[in-house]
Short mmCIF file of C-alpha atoms and ligand atoms in Angstrom, two decimals:
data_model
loop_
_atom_site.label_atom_id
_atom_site.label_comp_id
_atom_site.label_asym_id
_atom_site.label_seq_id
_atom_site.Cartn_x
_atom_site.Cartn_y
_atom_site.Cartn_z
CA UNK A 580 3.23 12.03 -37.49
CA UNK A 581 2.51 9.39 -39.79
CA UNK A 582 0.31 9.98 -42.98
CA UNK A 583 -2.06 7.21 -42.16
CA UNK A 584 -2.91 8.39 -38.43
CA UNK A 585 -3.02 11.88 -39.56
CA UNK A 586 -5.64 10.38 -42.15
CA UNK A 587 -7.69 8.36 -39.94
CA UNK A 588 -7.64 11.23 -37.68
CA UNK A 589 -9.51 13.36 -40.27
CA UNK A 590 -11.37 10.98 -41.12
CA UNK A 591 -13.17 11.08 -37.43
CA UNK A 592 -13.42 14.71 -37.45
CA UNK A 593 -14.80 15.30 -40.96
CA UNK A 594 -17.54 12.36 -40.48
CA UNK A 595 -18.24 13.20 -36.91
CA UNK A 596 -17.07 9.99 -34.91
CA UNK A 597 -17.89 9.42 -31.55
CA UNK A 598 -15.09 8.52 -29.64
CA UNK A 599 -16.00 6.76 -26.42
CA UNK A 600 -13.80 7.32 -23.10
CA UNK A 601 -13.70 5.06 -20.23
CA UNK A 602 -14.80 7.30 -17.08
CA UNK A 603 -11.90 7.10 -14.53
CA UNK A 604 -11.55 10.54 -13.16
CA UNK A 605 -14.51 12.08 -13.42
CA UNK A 606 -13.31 16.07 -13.46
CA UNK A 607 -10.10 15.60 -14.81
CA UNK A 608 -11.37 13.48 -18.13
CA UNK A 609 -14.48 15.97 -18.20
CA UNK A 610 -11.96 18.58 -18.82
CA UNK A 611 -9.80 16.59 -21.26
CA UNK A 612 -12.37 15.58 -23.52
CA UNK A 613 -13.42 19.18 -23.86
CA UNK A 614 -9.72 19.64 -24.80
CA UNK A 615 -10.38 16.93 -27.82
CA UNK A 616 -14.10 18.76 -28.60
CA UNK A 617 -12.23 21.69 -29.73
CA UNK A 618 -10.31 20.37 -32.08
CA UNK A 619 -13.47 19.00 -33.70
CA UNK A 620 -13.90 15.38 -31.99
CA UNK A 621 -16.87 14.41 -30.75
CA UNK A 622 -16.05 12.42 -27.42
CA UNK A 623 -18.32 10.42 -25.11
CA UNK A 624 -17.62 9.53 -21.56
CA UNK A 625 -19.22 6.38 -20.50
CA UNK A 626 -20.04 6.48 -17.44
CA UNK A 627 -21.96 2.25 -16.49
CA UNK A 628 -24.58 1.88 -14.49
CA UNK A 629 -25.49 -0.93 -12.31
CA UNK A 630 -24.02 -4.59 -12.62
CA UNK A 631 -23.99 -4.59 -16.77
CA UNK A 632 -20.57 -3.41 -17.68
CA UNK A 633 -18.62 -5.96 -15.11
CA UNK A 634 -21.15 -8.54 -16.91
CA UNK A 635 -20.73 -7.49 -20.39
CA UNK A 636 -16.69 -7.76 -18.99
CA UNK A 637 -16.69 -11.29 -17.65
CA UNK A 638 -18.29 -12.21 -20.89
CA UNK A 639 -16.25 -10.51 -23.57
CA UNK A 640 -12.40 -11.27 -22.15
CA UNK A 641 -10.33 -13.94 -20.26
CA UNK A 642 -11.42 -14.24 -16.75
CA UNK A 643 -7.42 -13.75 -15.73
CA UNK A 644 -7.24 -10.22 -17.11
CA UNK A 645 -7.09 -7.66 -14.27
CA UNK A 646 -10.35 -5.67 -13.40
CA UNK A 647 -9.70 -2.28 -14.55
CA UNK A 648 -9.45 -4.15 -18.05
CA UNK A 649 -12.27 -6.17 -17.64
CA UNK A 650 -14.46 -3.21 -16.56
CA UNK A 651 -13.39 -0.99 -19.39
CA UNK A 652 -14.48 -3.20 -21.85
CA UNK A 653 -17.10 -4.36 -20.23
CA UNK A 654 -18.64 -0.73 -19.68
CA UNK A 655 -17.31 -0.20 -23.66
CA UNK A 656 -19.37 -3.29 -24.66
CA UNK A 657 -22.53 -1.77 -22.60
CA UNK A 658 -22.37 1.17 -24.50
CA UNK A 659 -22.00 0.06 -27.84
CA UNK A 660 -25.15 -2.38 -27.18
CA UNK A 661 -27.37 0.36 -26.26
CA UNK A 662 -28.06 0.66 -29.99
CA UNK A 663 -27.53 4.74 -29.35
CA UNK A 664 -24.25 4.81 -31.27
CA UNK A 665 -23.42 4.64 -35.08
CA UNK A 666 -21.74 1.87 -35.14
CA UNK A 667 -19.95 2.50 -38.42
CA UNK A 668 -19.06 6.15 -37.00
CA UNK A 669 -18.08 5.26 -33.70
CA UNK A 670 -14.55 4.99 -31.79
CA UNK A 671 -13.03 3.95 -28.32
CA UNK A 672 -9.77 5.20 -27.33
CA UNK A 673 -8.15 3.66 -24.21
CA UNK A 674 -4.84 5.02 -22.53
CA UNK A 675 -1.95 2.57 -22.61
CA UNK A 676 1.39 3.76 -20.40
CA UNK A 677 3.84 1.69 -22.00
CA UNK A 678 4.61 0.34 -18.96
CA UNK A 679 5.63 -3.32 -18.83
CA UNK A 680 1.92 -3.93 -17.18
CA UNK A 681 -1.41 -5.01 -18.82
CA UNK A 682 -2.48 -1.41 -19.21
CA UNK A 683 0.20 -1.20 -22.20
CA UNK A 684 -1.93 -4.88 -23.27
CA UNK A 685 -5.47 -4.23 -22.91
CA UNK A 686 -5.68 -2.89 -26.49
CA UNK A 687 -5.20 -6.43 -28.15
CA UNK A 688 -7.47 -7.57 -25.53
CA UNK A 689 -10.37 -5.57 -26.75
CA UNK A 690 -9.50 -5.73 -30.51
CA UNK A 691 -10.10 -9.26 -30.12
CA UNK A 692 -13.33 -8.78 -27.50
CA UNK A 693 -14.77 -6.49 -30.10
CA UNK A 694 -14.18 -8.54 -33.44
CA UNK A 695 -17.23 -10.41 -33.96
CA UNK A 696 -19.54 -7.88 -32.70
CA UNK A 697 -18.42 -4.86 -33.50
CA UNK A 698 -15.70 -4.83 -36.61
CA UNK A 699 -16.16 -1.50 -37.68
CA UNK A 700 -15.50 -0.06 -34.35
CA UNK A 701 -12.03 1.02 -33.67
CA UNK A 702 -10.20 1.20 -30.57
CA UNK A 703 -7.78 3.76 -30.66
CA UNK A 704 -4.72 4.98 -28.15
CA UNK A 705 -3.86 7.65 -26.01
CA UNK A 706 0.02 7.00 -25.48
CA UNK A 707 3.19 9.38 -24.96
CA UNK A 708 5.28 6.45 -25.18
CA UNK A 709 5.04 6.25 -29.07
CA UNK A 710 2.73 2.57 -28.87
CA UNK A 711 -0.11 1.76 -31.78
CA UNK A 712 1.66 4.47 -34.48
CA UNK A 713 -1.16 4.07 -36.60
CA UNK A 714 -4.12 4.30 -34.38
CA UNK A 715 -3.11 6.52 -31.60
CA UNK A 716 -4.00 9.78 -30.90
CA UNK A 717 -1.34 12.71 -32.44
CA UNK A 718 -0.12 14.70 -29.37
CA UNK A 719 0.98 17.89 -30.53
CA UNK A 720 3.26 20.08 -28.41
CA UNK A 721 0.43 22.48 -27.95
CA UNK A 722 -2.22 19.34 -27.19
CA UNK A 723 0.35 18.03 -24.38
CA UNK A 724 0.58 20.87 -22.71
CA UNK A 725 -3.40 21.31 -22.69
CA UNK A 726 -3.43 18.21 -21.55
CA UNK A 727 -1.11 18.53 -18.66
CA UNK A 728 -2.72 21.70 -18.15
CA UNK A 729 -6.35 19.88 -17.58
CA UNK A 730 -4.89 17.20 -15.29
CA UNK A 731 -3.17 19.74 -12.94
CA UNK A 732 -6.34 21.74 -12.81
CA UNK A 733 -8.49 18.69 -12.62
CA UNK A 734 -6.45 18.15 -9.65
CA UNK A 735 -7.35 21.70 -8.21
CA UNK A 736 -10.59 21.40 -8.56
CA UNK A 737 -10.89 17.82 -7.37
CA UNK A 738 -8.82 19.24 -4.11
CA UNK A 739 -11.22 21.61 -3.63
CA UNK A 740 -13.61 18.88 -3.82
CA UNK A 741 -12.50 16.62 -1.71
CA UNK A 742 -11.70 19.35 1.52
CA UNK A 743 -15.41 20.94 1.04
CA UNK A 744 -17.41 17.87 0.61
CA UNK A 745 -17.40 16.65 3.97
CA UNK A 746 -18.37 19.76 5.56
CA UNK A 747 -21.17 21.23 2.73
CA UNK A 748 -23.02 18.47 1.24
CA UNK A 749 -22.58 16.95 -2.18
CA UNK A 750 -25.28 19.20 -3.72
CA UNK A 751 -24.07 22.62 -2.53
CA UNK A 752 -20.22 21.65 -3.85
CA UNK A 753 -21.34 19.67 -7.01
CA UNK A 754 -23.11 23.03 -8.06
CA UNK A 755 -20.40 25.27 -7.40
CA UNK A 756 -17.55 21.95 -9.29
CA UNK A 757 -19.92 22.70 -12.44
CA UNK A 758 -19.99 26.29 -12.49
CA UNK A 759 -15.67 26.08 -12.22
CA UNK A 760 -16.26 23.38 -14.58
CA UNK A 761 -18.09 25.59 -17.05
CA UNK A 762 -15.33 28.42 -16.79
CA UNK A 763 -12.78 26.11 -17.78
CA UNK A 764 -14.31 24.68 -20.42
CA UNK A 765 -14.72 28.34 -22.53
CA UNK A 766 -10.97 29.11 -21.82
CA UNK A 767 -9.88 25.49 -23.30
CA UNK A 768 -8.19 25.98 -26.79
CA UNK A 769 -7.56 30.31 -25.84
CA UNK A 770 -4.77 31.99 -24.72
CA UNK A 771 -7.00 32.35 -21.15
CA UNK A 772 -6.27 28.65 -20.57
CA UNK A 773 -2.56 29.33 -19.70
CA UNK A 774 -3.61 31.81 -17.32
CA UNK A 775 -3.24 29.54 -14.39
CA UNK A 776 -2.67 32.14 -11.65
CA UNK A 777 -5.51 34.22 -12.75
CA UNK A 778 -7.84 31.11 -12.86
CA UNK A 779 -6.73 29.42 -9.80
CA UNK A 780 -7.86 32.67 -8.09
CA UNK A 781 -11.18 32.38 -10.23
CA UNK A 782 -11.56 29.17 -8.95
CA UNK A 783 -10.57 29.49 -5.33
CA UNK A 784 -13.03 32.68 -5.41
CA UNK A 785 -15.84 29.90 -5.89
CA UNK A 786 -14.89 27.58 -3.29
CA UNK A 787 -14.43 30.62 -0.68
CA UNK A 788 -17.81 30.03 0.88
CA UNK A 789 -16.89 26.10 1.29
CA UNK A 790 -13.68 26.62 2.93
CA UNK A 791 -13.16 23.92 5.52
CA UNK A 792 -13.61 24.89 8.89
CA UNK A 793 -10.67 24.77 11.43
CA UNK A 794 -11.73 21.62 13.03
CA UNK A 795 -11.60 18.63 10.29
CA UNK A 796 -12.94 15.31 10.59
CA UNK A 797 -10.70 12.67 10.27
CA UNK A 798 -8.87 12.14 6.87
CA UNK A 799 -8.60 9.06 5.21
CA UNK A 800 -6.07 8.69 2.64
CA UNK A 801 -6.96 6.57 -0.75
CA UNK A 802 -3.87 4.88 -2.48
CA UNK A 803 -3.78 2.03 -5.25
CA UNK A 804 -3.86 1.44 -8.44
CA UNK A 805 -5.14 4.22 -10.34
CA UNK A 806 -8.41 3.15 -12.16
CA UNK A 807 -9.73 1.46 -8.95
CA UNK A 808 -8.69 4.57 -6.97
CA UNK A 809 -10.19 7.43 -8.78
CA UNK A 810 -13.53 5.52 -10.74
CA UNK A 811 -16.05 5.96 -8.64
CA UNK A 812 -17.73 2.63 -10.65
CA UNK A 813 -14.81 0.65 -10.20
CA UNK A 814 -14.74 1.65 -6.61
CA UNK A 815 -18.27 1.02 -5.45
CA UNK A 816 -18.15 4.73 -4.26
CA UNK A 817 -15.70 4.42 -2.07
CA UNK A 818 -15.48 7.85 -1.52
CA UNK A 819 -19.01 8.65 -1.11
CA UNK A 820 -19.13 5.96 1.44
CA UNK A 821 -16.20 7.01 3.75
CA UNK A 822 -17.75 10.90 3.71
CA UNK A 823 -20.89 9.16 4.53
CA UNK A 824 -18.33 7.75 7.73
CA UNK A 825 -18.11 11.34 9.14
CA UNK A 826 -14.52 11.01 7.45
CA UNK A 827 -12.49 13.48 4.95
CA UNK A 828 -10.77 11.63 2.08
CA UNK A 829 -7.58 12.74 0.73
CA UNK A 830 -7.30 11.75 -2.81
CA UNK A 831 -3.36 11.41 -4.14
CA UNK A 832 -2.96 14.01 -7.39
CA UNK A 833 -3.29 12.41 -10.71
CA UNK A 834 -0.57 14.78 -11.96
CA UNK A 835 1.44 12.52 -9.27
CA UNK A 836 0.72 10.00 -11.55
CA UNK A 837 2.39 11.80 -14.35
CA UNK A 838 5.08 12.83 -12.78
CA UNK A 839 5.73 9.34 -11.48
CA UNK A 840 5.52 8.29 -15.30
CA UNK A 841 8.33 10.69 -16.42
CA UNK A 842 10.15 10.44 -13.49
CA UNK A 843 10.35 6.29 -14.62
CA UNK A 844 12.23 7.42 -18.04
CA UNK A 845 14.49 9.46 -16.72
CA UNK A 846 15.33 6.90 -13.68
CA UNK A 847 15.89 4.57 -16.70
CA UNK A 848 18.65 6.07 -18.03
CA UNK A 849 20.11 6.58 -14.60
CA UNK A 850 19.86 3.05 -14.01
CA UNK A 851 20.29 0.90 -16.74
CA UNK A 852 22.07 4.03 -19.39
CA UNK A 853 18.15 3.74 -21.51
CA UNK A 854 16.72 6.48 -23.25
CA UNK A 855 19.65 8.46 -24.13
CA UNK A 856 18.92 10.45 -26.58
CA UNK A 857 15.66 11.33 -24.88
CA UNK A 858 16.80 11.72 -21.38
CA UNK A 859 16.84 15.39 -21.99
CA UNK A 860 13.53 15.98 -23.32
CA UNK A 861 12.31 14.21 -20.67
CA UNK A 862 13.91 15.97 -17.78
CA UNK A 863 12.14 19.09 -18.66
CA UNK A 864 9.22 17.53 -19.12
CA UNK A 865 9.49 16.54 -15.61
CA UNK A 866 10.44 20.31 -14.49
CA UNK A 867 7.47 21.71 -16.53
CA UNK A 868 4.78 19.28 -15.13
CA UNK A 869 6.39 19.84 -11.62
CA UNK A 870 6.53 23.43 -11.94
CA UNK A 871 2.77 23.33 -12.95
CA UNK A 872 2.21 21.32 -9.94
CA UNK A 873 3.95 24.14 -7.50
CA UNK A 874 1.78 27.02 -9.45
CA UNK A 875 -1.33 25.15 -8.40
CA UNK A 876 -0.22 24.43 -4.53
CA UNK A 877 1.44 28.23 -4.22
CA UNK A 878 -2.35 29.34 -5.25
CA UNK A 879 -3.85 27.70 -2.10
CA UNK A 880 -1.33 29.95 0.33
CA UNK A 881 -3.35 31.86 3.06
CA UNK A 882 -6.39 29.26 3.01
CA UNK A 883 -7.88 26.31 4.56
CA UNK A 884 -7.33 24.37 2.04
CA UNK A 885 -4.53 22.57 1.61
CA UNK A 886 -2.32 21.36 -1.54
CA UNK A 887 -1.11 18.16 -2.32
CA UNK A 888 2.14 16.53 -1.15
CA UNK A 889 4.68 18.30 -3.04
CA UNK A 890 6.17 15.50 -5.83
CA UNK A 891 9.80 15.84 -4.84
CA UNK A 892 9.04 14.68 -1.16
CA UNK A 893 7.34 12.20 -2.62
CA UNK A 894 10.13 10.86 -4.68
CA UNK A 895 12.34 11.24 -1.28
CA UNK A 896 9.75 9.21 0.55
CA UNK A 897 10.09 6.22 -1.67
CA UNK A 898 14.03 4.64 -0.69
CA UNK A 899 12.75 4.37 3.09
CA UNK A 900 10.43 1.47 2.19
CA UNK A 901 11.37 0.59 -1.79
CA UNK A 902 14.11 0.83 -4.47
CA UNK A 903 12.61 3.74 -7.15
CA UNK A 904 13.39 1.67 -9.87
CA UNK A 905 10.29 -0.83 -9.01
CA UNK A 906 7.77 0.85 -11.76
CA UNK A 907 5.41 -2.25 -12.74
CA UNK A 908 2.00 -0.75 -12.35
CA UNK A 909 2.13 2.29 -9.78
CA UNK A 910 5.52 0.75 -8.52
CA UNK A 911 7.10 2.87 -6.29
CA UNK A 912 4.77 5.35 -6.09
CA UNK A 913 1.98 3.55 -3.74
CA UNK A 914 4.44 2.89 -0.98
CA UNK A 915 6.04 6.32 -1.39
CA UNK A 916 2.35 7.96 -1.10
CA UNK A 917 2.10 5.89 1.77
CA UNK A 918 5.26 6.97 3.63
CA UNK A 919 4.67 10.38 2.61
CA UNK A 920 1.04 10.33 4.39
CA UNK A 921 2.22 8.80 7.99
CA UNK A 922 4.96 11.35 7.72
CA UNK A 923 2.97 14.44 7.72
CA UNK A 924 0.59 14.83 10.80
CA UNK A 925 -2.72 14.74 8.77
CA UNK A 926 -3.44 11.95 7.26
CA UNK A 927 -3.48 9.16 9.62
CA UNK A 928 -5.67 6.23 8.20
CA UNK A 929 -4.84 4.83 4.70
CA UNK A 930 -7.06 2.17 2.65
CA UNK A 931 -5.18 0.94 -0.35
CA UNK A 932 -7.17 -0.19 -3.49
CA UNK A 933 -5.88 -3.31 -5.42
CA UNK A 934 -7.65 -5.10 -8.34
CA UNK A 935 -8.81 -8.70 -8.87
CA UNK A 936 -5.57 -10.21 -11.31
CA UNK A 937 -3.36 -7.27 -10.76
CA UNK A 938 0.18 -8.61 -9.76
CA UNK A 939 1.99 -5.38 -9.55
CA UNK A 940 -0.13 -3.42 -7.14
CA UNK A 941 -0.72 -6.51 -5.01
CA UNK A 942 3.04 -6.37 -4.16
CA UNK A 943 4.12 -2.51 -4.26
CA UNK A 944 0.14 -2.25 -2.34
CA UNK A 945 -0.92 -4.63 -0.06
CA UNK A 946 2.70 -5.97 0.10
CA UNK A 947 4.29 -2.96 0.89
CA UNK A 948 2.04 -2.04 4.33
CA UNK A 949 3.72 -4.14 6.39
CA UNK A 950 6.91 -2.60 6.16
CA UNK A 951 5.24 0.98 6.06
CA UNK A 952 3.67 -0.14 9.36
CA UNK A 953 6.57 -0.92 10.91
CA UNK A 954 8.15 2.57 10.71
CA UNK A 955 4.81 4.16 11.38
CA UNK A 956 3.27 1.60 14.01
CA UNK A 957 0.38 4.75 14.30
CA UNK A 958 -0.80 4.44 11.19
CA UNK A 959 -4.16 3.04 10.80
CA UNK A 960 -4.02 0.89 6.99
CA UNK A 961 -6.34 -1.26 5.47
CA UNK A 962 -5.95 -2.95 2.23
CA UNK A 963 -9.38 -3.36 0.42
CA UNK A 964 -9.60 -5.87 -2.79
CA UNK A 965 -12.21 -5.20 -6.07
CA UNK A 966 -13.32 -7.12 -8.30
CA UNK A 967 -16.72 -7.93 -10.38
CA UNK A 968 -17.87 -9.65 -8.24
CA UNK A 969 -17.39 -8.66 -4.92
CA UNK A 970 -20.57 -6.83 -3.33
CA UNK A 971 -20.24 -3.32 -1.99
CA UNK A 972 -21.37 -4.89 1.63
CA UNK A 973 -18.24 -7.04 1.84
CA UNK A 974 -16.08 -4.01 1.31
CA UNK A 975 -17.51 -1.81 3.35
CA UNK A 976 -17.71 -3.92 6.57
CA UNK A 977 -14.12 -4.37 5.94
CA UNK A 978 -13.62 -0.33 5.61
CA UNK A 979 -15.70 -0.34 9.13
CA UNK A 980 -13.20 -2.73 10.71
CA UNK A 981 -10.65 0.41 9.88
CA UNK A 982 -13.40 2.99 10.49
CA UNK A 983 -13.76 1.57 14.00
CA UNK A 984 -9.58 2.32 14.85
CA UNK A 985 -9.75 5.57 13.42
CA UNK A 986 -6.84 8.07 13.88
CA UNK A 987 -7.72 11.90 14.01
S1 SF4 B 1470 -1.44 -1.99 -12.81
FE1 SF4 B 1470 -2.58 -3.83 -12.44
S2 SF4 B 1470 -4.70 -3.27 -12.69
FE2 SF4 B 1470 -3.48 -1.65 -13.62
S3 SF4 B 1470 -3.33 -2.31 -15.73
FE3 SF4 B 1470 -1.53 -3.13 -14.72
S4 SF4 B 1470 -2.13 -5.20 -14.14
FE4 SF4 B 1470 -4.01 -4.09 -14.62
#
C-alpha cells in the first residue's frame, strides 16, 4: 500500500472525516459501512429526497453523462449543501469497476463538478482493480473478505425481504430486516462474523413467522444496470410499486454482480492470454465468493423460501443468447439473468432497467429481449427507461401495460 494513501487514510480516521456513500443497495451498503465504522471511519449514507439531487445533477455535470452518474453527484452535491457537514473534514468515496464503462470515469467527473464549490472535499475510491492509488480505499485481505462477507449476507437478508414482503406488509418485515440488521452489525469486525452457518440459521429463525405461503403471487423479475436496479431513488420505487401490483419481485443477487466481475478477469486471460500473472489469484477468488454464495442458498434447504439462481447456471445461460466476453457495463450478465429466469418455471415476467446515456446496458438490456423472446415466446418482458426527468407516472403506466399480460 502506498505511504501516501496509508497517510491520507489516517488522516480521516484520526480527525474524524465523514465519508459520504451514495445509497444503492440499501441493506447491503448498511452493512458495509458498518464494516468501515469499525475500523474507525465515520461513514454517511445519503440517502436524496425528492427532485433535488437529479437537480443539483443536471446542474453540476455534462448533460451526456449517464444517470447513475448524474444522480450520484447530484445527491453528493445535495448533501454537501445542507450546510450539516464539515466541509474541511468531509469525504465521498464512489465505487469505480475498472470496467471500460463510465463507472471506472465518474471520478474525474465529480473532481471537476466539485472544484469550485467544494475544494477541500475529496472524492475517494472503492476499487479492486488497483484505479486512483493514491486516493482509494486500502483493501486488506481481511477487509475483502468482510466485504464479500456483507454483500452475500446483504443478499440473504434482502432474499428474505423480497419473498416476505408481499405477503406481510412492509412494516411487520422492515421491523424484523432491522432487528437481523442489528445482529449483524455487533458480529462485524469478530470472529462471529465468519460464522455464516450459525447466522444464516439466526437469521432464517427471524424470518420463520414471514415464510411465504404455498400459493405466491406472481413474480416479477428486475434486471438492468445495477444502480438503477437496486436504488430505490434511482428507481422511483420500483419495487414498492410492483408489490403494490399484487406482484412478488425477484431481485438478481448483488454477489452475482461480483462474481460476474471476477468471472470477466479470468475470461480475459482465456480470451485474449491478459492477466497472467493474476489469473490464479483470481480463480480462487471466484471459488471463494461462489462457495460463499452456495453456503447462503444450502441455508434456505427445507423452507419456503427460495435461493438465488445458482452463479454457474448463470454463466451457462449466457452463450444461448450472447458471447461471455461482452462485459461493457453488466455485459453478459443481463441477458444471461434473463435466460436463466424464463428457464426456471417461476419467474415469468421480467422488466429490465436501463439509464438515460448508458450505451452498454441499452444493447446487452433492451437489445438483448428480442432474442431472449424468441426462445422463450412465454415470457412476459418489458424494458422500462430512467432518467431525471422522467415522472414516476410515465413509468408506471408503462409497467401496467406488462402488469396487464401477467404470467403466474
Ligand atoms: S453501465 Fe451504463 S449507467 Fe452504469 S456506469 Fe456504465 S455507462 Fe453508466
Amino acid at each position: 500500500m502506498s505511504n501516501e494513501r496509508k497517510k491520507l487514510f489516517k488522516k480521516f480516521e484520526k480527525e474524524h472525516y465523514t465519508i459520504l456513500v451514495p445509497d444503492m443497495c440499501p441493506i447491503h451498503f448498511d452493512l458495509l459501512t458498518h464494516c468501515l465504522e469499525k475500523d474507525g471511519m465515520h461513514m454517511v449514507i445519503v440517502t436524496p429526497q425528492g427532485p433535488a439531487a437529479k437537480e443539483e445533477g443536471l446542474a453540476s455535470i455534462h448533460n451526456d453523462a449517464c444517470y447513475p452518474a448524474l444522480i450520484t453527484c447530484g445527491a453528493f452535491v445535495d448533501a454537501l449543501k445542507t450546510g450539516q457537514y464539515d466541509l474541511n473534514k468531509t469525504a465521498v468515496i464512489m465505487s469505480q469497476t475498472g470496467g471500460g464503462c463510465r463507472a471506472s470515469n465518474y471520478i474525474s467527473l465529480f473532481r471537476k463538478a466539485f472544484e469550485k464549490e467544494f475544494p477541500t472535499v475529496p472524492v475517494l475510491s472503492l476499487n479492486f482493480s488497483g484505479l486512483e492509488k493514491e486516493r482509494s480505499l486500502p483493501l486488506t485481505l481481511r477487509r475483502s473478505l468482510e466485504f464479500l462477507h456483507c454483500v452475500v449476507y446483504g443478499d440473504f437478508l434482502m432474499n428474505l425481504v423480497n419473498q416476505s414482503r408481499p405477503y406481510y406488509g412492509e412494516e411487520k418485515v422492515n421491523e424484523t430486516l432491522n432487528c437481523c440488521l442489528e445482529y449483524l452489525h455487533r458480529q462485524i469486525g469478530h470472529q462471529a462474523f465468519y460464522q455464516r452457518k450459525k447466522n444464516y440459521r439466526y437469521l432464517l429463525s427471524q424470518f420463520k413467522p414471514l415464510e411465504p405461503p404455498e400459493k405466491r403471487k406472481p413474480r416479477v423479475g428486475i434486471v438492468g444496470e445495477i444502480f438503477v436496479k437496486y436504488s430505490p431513488y434511482a428507481n422511483n420505487h420500483l419495487k414498492d410499486f410492483l408489490i403494490s401490483q399484487n406482484t412478488e419481485v425477484v431481485e438478481p443477487s448483488l454477489s452475482e454482480f461480483v462474481l460476474y466481475c471476477i468471472y470477466n478477469l479470468i475470461n480475459d486471460h482465456t480470451l485474449y492470454g491478459m492477466n497472467r500473472l493474476l489469473n490464479g489469484l483470481y480463480k480462487k477468488a471466484y471459488k471463494i465468493a461462489l462457495k460463499e454464495t452456495r453456503i447462503a442458498a444450502k441455508a434456505l434447504e427445507g423452507t419456503r423460501f427460495e435461493p438465488f439462481e445458482d452463479f454457474a447456471e448463470i454463466v451457462e445461460n449466457a452463450p444461448e443468447v450472447i458471447s461471455t466476453g461482452v462485459k461493457m457495463g453488466e455485459g453478459w450478465l443481463i441477458p444471461a439473468e434473463m435466460v436463466s429466469f424464463a428457464k426456471g418455471d417461476k419467474v415469468k415476467n421480467i422488466v429490465v432497467v436501463q439509464p438515460f446515456g448508458c450505451l452498454p446496458n441499452h444493447i446487452v438490456g433492451k437489445g438483448m429481449i428480442r432474442p431472449v423472446k424468441e426462445r422463450y415466446p412465454e415470457e412476459n418482458i418489458v424494458p422500462l427507461d430512467f432518467d431525471a426527468s422522467s415522472t414516476q407516472v410515465n413509468q408506471e403506466n408503462r409497467l401496467k401495460l406488462m402488469l396487464a399480460n401477467l404470467k403466474d
